[in-house]
XYZ file of C-alpha atoms in Angstrom:
482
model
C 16.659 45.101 -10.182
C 12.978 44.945 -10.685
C 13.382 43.992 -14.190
C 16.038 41.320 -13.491
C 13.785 39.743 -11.080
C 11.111 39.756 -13.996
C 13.469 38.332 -16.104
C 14.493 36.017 -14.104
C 11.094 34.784 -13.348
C 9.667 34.547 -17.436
C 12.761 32.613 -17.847
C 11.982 30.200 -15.172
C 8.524 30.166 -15.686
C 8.829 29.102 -19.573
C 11.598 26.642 -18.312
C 9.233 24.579 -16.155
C 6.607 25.148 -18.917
C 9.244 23.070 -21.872
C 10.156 21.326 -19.059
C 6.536 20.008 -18.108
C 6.375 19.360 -22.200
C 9.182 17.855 -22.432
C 8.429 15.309 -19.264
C 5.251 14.730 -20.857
C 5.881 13.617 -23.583
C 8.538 12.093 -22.613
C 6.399 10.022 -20.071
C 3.372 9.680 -22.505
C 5.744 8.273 -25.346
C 7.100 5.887 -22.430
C 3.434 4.887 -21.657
C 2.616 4.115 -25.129
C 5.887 1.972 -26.191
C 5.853 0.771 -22.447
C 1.985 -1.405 -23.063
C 3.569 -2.144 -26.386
C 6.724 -3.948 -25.058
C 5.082 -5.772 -21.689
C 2.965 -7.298 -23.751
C 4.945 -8.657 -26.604
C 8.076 -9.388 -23.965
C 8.015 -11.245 -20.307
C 8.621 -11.080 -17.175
C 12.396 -12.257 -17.383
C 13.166 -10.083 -20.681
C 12.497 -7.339 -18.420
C 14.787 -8.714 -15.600
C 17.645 -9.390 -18.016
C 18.230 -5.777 -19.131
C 17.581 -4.179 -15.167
C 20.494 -6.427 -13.986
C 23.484 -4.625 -16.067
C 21.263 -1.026 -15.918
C 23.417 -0.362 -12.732
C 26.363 -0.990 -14.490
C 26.018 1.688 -17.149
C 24.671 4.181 -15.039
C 27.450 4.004 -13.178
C 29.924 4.055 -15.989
C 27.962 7.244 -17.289
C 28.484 8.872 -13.905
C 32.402 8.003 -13.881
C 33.085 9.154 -17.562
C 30.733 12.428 -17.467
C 32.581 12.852 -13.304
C 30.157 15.669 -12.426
C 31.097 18.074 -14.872
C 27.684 19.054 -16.049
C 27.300 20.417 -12.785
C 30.656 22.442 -12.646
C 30.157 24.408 -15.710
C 26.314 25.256 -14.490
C 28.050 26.746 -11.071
C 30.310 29.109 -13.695
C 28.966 32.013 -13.912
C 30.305 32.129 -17.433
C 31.468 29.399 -18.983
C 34.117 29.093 -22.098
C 35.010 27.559 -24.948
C 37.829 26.614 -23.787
C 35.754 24.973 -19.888
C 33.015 23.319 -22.375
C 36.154 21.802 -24.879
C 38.200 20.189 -21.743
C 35.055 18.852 -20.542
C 34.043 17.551 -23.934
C 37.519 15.860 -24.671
C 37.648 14.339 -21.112
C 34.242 12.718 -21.119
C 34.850 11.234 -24.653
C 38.152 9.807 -23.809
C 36.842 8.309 -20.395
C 33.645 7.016 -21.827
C 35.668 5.039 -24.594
C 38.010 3.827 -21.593
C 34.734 2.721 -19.920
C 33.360 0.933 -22.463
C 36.813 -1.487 -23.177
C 36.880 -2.098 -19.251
C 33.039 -3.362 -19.125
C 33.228 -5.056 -22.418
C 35.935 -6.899 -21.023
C 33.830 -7.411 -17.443
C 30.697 -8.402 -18.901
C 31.606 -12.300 -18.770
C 32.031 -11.747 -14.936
C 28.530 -9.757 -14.674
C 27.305 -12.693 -16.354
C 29.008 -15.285 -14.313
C 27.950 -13.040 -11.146
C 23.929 -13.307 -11.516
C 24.731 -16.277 -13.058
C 22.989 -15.029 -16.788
C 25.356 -16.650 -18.894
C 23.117 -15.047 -21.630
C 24.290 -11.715 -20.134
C 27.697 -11.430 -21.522
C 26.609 -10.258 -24.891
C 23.438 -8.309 -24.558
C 25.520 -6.012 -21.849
C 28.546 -4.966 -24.690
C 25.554 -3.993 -26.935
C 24.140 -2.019 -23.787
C 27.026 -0.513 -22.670
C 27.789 1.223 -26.414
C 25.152 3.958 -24.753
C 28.328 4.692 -22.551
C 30.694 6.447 -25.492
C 28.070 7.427 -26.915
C 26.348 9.863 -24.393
C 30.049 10.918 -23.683
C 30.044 12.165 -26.607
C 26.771 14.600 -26.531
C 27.310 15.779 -22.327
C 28.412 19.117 -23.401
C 25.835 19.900 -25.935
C 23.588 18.652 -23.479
C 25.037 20.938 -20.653
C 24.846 23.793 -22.829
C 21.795 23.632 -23.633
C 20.165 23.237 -19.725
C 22.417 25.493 -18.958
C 21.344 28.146 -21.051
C 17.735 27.130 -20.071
C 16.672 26.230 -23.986
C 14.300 23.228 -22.760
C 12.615 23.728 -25.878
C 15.303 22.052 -27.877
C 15.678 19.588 -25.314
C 12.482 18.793 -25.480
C 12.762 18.365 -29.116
C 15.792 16.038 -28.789
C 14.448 13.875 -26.290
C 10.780 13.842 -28.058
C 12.352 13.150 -31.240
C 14.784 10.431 -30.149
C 11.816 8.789 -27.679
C 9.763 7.954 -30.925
C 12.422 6.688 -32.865
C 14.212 4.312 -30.601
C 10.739 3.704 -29.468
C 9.554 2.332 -32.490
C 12.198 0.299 -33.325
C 12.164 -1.396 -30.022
C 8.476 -2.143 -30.521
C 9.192 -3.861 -34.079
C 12.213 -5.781 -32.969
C 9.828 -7.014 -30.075
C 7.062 -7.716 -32.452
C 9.816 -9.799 -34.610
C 10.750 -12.112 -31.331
C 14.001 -10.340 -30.706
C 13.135 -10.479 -27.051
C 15.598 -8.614 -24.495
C 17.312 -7.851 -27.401
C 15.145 -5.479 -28.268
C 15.343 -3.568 -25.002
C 19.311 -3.195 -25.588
C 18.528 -1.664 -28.556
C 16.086 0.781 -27.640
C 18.741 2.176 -24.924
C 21.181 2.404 -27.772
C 19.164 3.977 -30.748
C 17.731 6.540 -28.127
C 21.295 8.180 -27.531
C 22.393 7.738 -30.603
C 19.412 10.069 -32.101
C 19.078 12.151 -28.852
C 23.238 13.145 -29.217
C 22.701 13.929 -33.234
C 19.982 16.608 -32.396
C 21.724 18.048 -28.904
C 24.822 18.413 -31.875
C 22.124 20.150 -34.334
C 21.052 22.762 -31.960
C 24.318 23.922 -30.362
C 26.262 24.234 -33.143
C 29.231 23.776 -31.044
C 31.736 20.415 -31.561
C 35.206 20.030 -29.870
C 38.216 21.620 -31.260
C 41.566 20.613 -31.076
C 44.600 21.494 -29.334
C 43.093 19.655 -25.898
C 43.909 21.668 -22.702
C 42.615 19.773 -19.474
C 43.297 22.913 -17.496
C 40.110 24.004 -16.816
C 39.632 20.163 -15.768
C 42.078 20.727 -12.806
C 40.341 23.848 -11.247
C 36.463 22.376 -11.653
C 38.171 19.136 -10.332
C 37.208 19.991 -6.383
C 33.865 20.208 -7.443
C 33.253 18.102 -9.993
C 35.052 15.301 -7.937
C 32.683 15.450 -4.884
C 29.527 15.440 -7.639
C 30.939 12.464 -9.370
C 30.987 10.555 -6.331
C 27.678 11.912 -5.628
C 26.067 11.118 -8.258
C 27.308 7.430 -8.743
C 25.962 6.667 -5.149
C 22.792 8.363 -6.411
C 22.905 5.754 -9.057
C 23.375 2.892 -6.403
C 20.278 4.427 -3.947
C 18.266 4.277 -7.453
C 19.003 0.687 -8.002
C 19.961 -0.732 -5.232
C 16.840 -3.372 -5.138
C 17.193 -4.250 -8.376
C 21.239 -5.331 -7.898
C 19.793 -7.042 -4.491
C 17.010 -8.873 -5.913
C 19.082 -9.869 -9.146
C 21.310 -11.669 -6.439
C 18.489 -12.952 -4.041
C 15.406 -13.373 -6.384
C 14.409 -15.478 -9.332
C 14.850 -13.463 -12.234
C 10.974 -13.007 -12.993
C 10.868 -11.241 -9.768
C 13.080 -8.937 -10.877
C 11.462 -8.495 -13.835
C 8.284 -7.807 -11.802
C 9.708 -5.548 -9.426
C 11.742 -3.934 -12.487
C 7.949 -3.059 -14.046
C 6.247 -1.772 -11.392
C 9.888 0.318 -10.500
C 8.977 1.488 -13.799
C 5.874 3.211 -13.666
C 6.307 4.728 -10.579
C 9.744 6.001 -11.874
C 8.174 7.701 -14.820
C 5.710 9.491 -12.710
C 7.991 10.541 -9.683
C 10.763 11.813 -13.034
C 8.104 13.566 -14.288
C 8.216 16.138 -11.256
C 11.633 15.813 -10.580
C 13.024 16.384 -14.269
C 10.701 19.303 -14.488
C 11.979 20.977 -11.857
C 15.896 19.980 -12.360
C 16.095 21.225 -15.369
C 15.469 24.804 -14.084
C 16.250 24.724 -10.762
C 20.265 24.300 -10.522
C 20.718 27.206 -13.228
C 18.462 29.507 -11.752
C 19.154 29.111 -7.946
C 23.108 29.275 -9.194
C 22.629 32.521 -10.897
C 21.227 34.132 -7.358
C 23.207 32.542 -4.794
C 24.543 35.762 -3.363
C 21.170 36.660 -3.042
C 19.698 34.775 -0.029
C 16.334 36.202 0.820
C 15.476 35.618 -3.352
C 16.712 32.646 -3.384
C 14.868 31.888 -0.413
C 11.826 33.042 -2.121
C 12.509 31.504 -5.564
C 12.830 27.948 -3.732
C 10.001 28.169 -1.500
C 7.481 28.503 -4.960
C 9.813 25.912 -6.362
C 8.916 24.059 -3.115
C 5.148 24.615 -3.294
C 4.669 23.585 -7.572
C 6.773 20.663 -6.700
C 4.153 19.430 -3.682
C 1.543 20.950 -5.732
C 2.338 18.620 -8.629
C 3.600 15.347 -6.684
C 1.400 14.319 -4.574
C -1.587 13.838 -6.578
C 0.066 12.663 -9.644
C 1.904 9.829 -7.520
C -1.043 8.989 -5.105
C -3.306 9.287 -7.756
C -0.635 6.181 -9.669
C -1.264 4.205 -6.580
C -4.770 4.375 -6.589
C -5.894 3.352 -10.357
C -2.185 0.967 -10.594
C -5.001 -2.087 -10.638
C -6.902 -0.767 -13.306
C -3.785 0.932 -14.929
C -1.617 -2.366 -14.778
C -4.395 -4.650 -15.987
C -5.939 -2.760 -18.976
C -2.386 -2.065 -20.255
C 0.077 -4.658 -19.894
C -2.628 -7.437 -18.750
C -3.244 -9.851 -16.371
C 0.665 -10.900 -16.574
C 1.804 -8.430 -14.395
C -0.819 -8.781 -12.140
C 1.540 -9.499 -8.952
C 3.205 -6.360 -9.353
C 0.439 -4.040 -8.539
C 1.288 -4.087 -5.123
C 4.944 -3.216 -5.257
C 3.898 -0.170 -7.639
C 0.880 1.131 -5.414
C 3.839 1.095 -2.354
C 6.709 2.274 -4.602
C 4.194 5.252 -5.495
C 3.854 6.879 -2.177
C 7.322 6.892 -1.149
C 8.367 8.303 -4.800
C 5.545 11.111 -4.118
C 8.171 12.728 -2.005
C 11.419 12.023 -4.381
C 10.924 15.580 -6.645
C 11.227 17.144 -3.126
C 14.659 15.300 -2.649
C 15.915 16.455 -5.960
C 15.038 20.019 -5.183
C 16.741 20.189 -2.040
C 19.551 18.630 -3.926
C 19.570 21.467 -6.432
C 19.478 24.098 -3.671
C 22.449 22.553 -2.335
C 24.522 22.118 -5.336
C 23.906 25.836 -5.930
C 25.459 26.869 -3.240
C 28.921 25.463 -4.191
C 28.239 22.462 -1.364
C 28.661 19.210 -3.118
C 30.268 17.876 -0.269
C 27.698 18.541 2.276
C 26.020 16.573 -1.272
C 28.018 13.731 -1.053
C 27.343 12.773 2.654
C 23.710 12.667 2.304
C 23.264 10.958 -0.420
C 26.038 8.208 1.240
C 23.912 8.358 4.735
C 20.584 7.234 2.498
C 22.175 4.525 0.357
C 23.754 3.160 3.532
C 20.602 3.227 5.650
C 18.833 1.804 2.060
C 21.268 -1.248 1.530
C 21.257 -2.235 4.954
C 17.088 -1.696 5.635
C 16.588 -3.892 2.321
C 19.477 -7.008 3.451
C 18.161 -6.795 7.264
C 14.712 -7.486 5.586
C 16.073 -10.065 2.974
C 14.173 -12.906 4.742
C 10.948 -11.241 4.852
C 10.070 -11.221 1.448
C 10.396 -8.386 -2.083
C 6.819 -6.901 -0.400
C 8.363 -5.836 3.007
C 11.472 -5.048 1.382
C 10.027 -2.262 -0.653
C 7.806 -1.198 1.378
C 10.574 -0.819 3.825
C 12.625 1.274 1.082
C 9.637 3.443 0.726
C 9.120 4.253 4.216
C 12.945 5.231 4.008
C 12.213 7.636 1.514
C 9.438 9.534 2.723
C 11.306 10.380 6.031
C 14.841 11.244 4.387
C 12.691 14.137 3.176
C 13.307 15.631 6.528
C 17.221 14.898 6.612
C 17.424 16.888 3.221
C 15.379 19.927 4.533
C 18.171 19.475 7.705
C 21.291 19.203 5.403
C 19.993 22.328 3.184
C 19.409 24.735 6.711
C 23.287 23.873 7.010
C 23.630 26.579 4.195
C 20.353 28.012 4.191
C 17.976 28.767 7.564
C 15.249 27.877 5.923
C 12.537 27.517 9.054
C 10.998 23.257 9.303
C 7.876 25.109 10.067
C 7.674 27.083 6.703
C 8.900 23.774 4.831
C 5.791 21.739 5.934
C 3.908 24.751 5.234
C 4.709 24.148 1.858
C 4.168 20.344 1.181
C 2.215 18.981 3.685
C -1.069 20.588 2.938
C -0.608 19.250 -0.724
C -0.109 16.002 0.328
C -2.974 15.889 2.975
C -5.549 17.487 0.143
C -4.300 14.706 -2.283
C -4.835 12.213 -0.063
C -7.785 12.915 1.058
C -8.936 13.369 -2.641
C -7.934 9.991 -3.634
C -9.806 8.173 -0.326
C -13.011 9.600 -1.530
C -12.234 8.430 -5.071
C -11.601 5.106 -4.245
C -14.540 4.688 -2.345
C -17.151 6.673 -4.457
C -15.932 4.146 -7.193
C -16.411 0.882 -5.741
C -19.271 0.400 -7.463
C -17.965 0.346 -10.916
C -17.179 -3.421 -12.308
C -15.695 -2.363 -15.490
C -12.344 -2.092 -15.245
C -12.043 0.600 -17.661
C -14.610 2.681 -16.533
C -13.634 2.732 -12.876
C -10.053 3.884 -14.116
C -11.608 6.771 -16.199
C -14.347 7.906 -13.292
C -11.337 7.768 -10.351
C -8.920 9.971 -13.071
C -12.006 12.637 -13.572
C -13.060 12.738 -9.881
C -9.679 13.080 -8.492
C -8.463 15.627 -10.491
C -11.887 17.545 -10.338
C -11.847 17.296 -6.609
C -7.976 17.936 -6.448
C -8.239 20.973 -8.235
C -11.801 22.053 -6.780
C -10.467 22.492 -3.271
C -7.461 24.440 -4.185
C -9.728 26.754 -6.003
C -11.758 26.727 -3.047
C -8.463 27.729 -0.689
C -7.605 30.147 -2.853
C -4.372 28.409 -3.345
C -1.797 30.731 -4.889
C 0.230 28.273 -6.885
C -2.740 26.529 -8.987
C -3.644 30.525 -9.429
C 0.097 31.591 -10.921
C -0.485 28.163 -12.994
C -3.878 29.744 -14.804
C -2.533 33.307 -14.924
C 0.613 31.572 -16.707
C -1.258 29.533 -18.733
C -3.767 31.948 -20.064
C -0.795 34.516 -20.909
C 1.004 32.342 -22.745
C -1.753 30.380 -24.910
C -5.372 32.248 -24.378
């Protein structure tokens, strides 16, 4: 038992390690092609592509229909589970792709982006595509080998990267956007391919599809209404807004996406497989989430209050003074995304427990409270709007921890315990940062003074509280590379 739990815990532990490598990177790369791209594209190149992203995350939710999530509840999945799944996704993301090629003139015709028609078919080619690599994929999270996905997504991040740069450099415009999306999971799939070994074999049998169906079902519906709480605003304000503000909100959405993903993708791709393979173990599982729990605050809060307090500086010494009127939206998006890697680890703790239905009716409560907050506020202007959705956020923190004591007692008290010290320490650390920097007119050197004395005074008061999870994070660290 004792060495299971070991086990158990080096394999987690090196997870979150590739997983914190692979996130960033991945968020580094992003950083780099990102200052690339908002400078050599505008404001309504960016709005252009975030109008149809809905669209093809929600395709990629229908033709994938919460399989992924099915085979990591097995406890040990077949050839013959991953080879249904494999033929079903392929044959519904090719279905997927004919009906939206065949919608995109009334996409177009709906925003009223005549321009749209074409640029979405080329988008929406990411739809077959990625159907095509879900069960490598799956495999390969399942099996915890975040190494080669960290590989795959590293790999693929350059190259699409790069090419999206040039084609931007050569005036291609939006186009250039499309084809980032594209070359990404084309390259991404290749590797996934590379490392399993594994392709789909042929006769089909869909009857592993029927019994993962109850499951899966609930998950796919799920996850496509996690798609619409994701991008709701952007689908609003493509409707309401000029299409620079979209473009604006769509950049500052951005930033604070690839800092809040940074957490939460770190943590997700661990924490379903792991709190799956102990779910008839409550008091571990318990104890496994709670540390999940308190690296997740430990992480979150100062990396996304931290965002909100240099965004100025950030904004205007990468992308310049033409996104200037979306440093606001960011700095608000920020501290309402500080909270969403907590979501997604609730989340996980519920889909381990078999309980995507209990799933399902959160995540429809938020994006109904969400899309009516947002149209109730329509008149007040994209500033209240947003700051209204990230008000929402921070509080449906508290409806998760509620909907996960449904299968779990986990006590509020010991919850708070475990994030709201973190936060209060992080803010506090960035209030005396932004004031002890006031003085600094250069741009550049106020951003690099509030990074240093943030994260010196962050991580000087844990060390000072004797804070057990920044002291597991320099044991860990000094076994593994000292």
């Amino acid at each position: 038992m004792h060495a299971d739990m070991e086990n158990l815990k080096d394999k987690t532990a090196k997870g979150i390690a590739w997983g914190a490598i692979n996130n960033g990177a991945t968020q580094v790369l992003n950083l780099v092609f990102g200052i690339f791209l908002g400078r050599l594209l505008s404001t309504d190149d960016y709005g252009i592509l975030a109008l149809i992203t809905i669209f093809t995350l929600l395709a990629g939710c229908l033709q994938a229909a919460g399989f992924s999530q099915a085979l990591a509840n097995l406890k040990t999945p077949t050839q013959r589970d991953y080879n249904a799944v494999a033929w079903f996704n392929i044959l519904a993301g090719i279905s997927m792709y004919v009906l939206l090629f065949f919608c995109a003139p009334l996409i177009a015709r709906f925003f009223d982006q005549p321009l749209l028609t074409d640029v979405s078919r080329l988008a929406f080619l990411t739809i077959p595509i990625s159907a095509i690599g879900i069960v490598p994929n799956a495999k390969l999270w399942i099996e915890l080998r975040n190494r080669e996905l960290a590989i795959a997504a590293i790999v693929a991040l350059l190259t699409s990267g790069c090419c999206g740069v040039w084609m931007a450099w050569n005036g291609w415009g939006y186009w250039s956007l499309a084809w980032q999306q594209v070359i990404y999971i084309i390259v991404a799939t290749i590797i996934k391919y590379y490392y399993t070994h594994w392709i789909p074999t042929l006769p089909v049998d869909f009857k592993p599809i029927r019994s993962m169906f109850r499951f899966s079902s609930k998950m796919l519906i799920t996850n496509m209404l996690t798609v619409i709480s994701q991008n709701v605003l952007t689908f609003i304000f493509g409707k309401l807004l000029p299409i620079s503000t979209v473009g604006l909100f769509t950049q500052a959405n951005k930033w604070n996406t690839m800092g809040s993903s940074f957490v939460s993708n770190t943590m997700a791709q661990v924490a379903q497989p792991v709190l799956a393979s102990i779910n008839d173990e409550e008091n571990r599982q318990e104890r496994v989430f709670r540390k999940m729990l308190r690296f997740t605050s430990f992480l979150s809060f100062p990396l996304m209050i931290g965002l909100a307090l240099v965004a100025y500086e950030f904004i205007m010494l990468t992308i310049g003074p033409t996104w200037e009127r979306c440093v606001p939206l960011l700095q608000i998006l920020c501290i309402g995304g500080a909270f969403l890697p907590l979501h997604t680890l609730y989340q996980n703790f519920i889909i381990s427990r078999g309980r995507s239905d209990l799933y399902l009716w959160m995540v429809s409560l938020q994006i109904i409270l969400q899309i009516g907050i947002t149209l109730s506020l329509s008149s007040q202007g994209i500033t209240i709007m947003v700051a209204a959705f990230s008000i929402l956020n921070i509080l449906f923190t508290l409806c998760w921890h509620f909907a996960m004591r449904r299968v779990h007692p986990l006590a509020t008290s010991e919850a708070l315990k475990d994030t709201i010290p973190f936060a209060l320490i992080a803010a506090f650390c960035m209030i005396v940062t932004h004031y002890a920097t006031l003085w600094a007119d250069m741009l550049w050197l106020r951003l690099c003074l509030r990074i240093i004395m943030a994260a010196v005074l962050y991580l000087g008061i844990m060390k000072l509280l004797h804070v057990k999870t920044l002291e597991e994070c320099l044991s860990f660290i000094k076994k593994r590379f000292l």
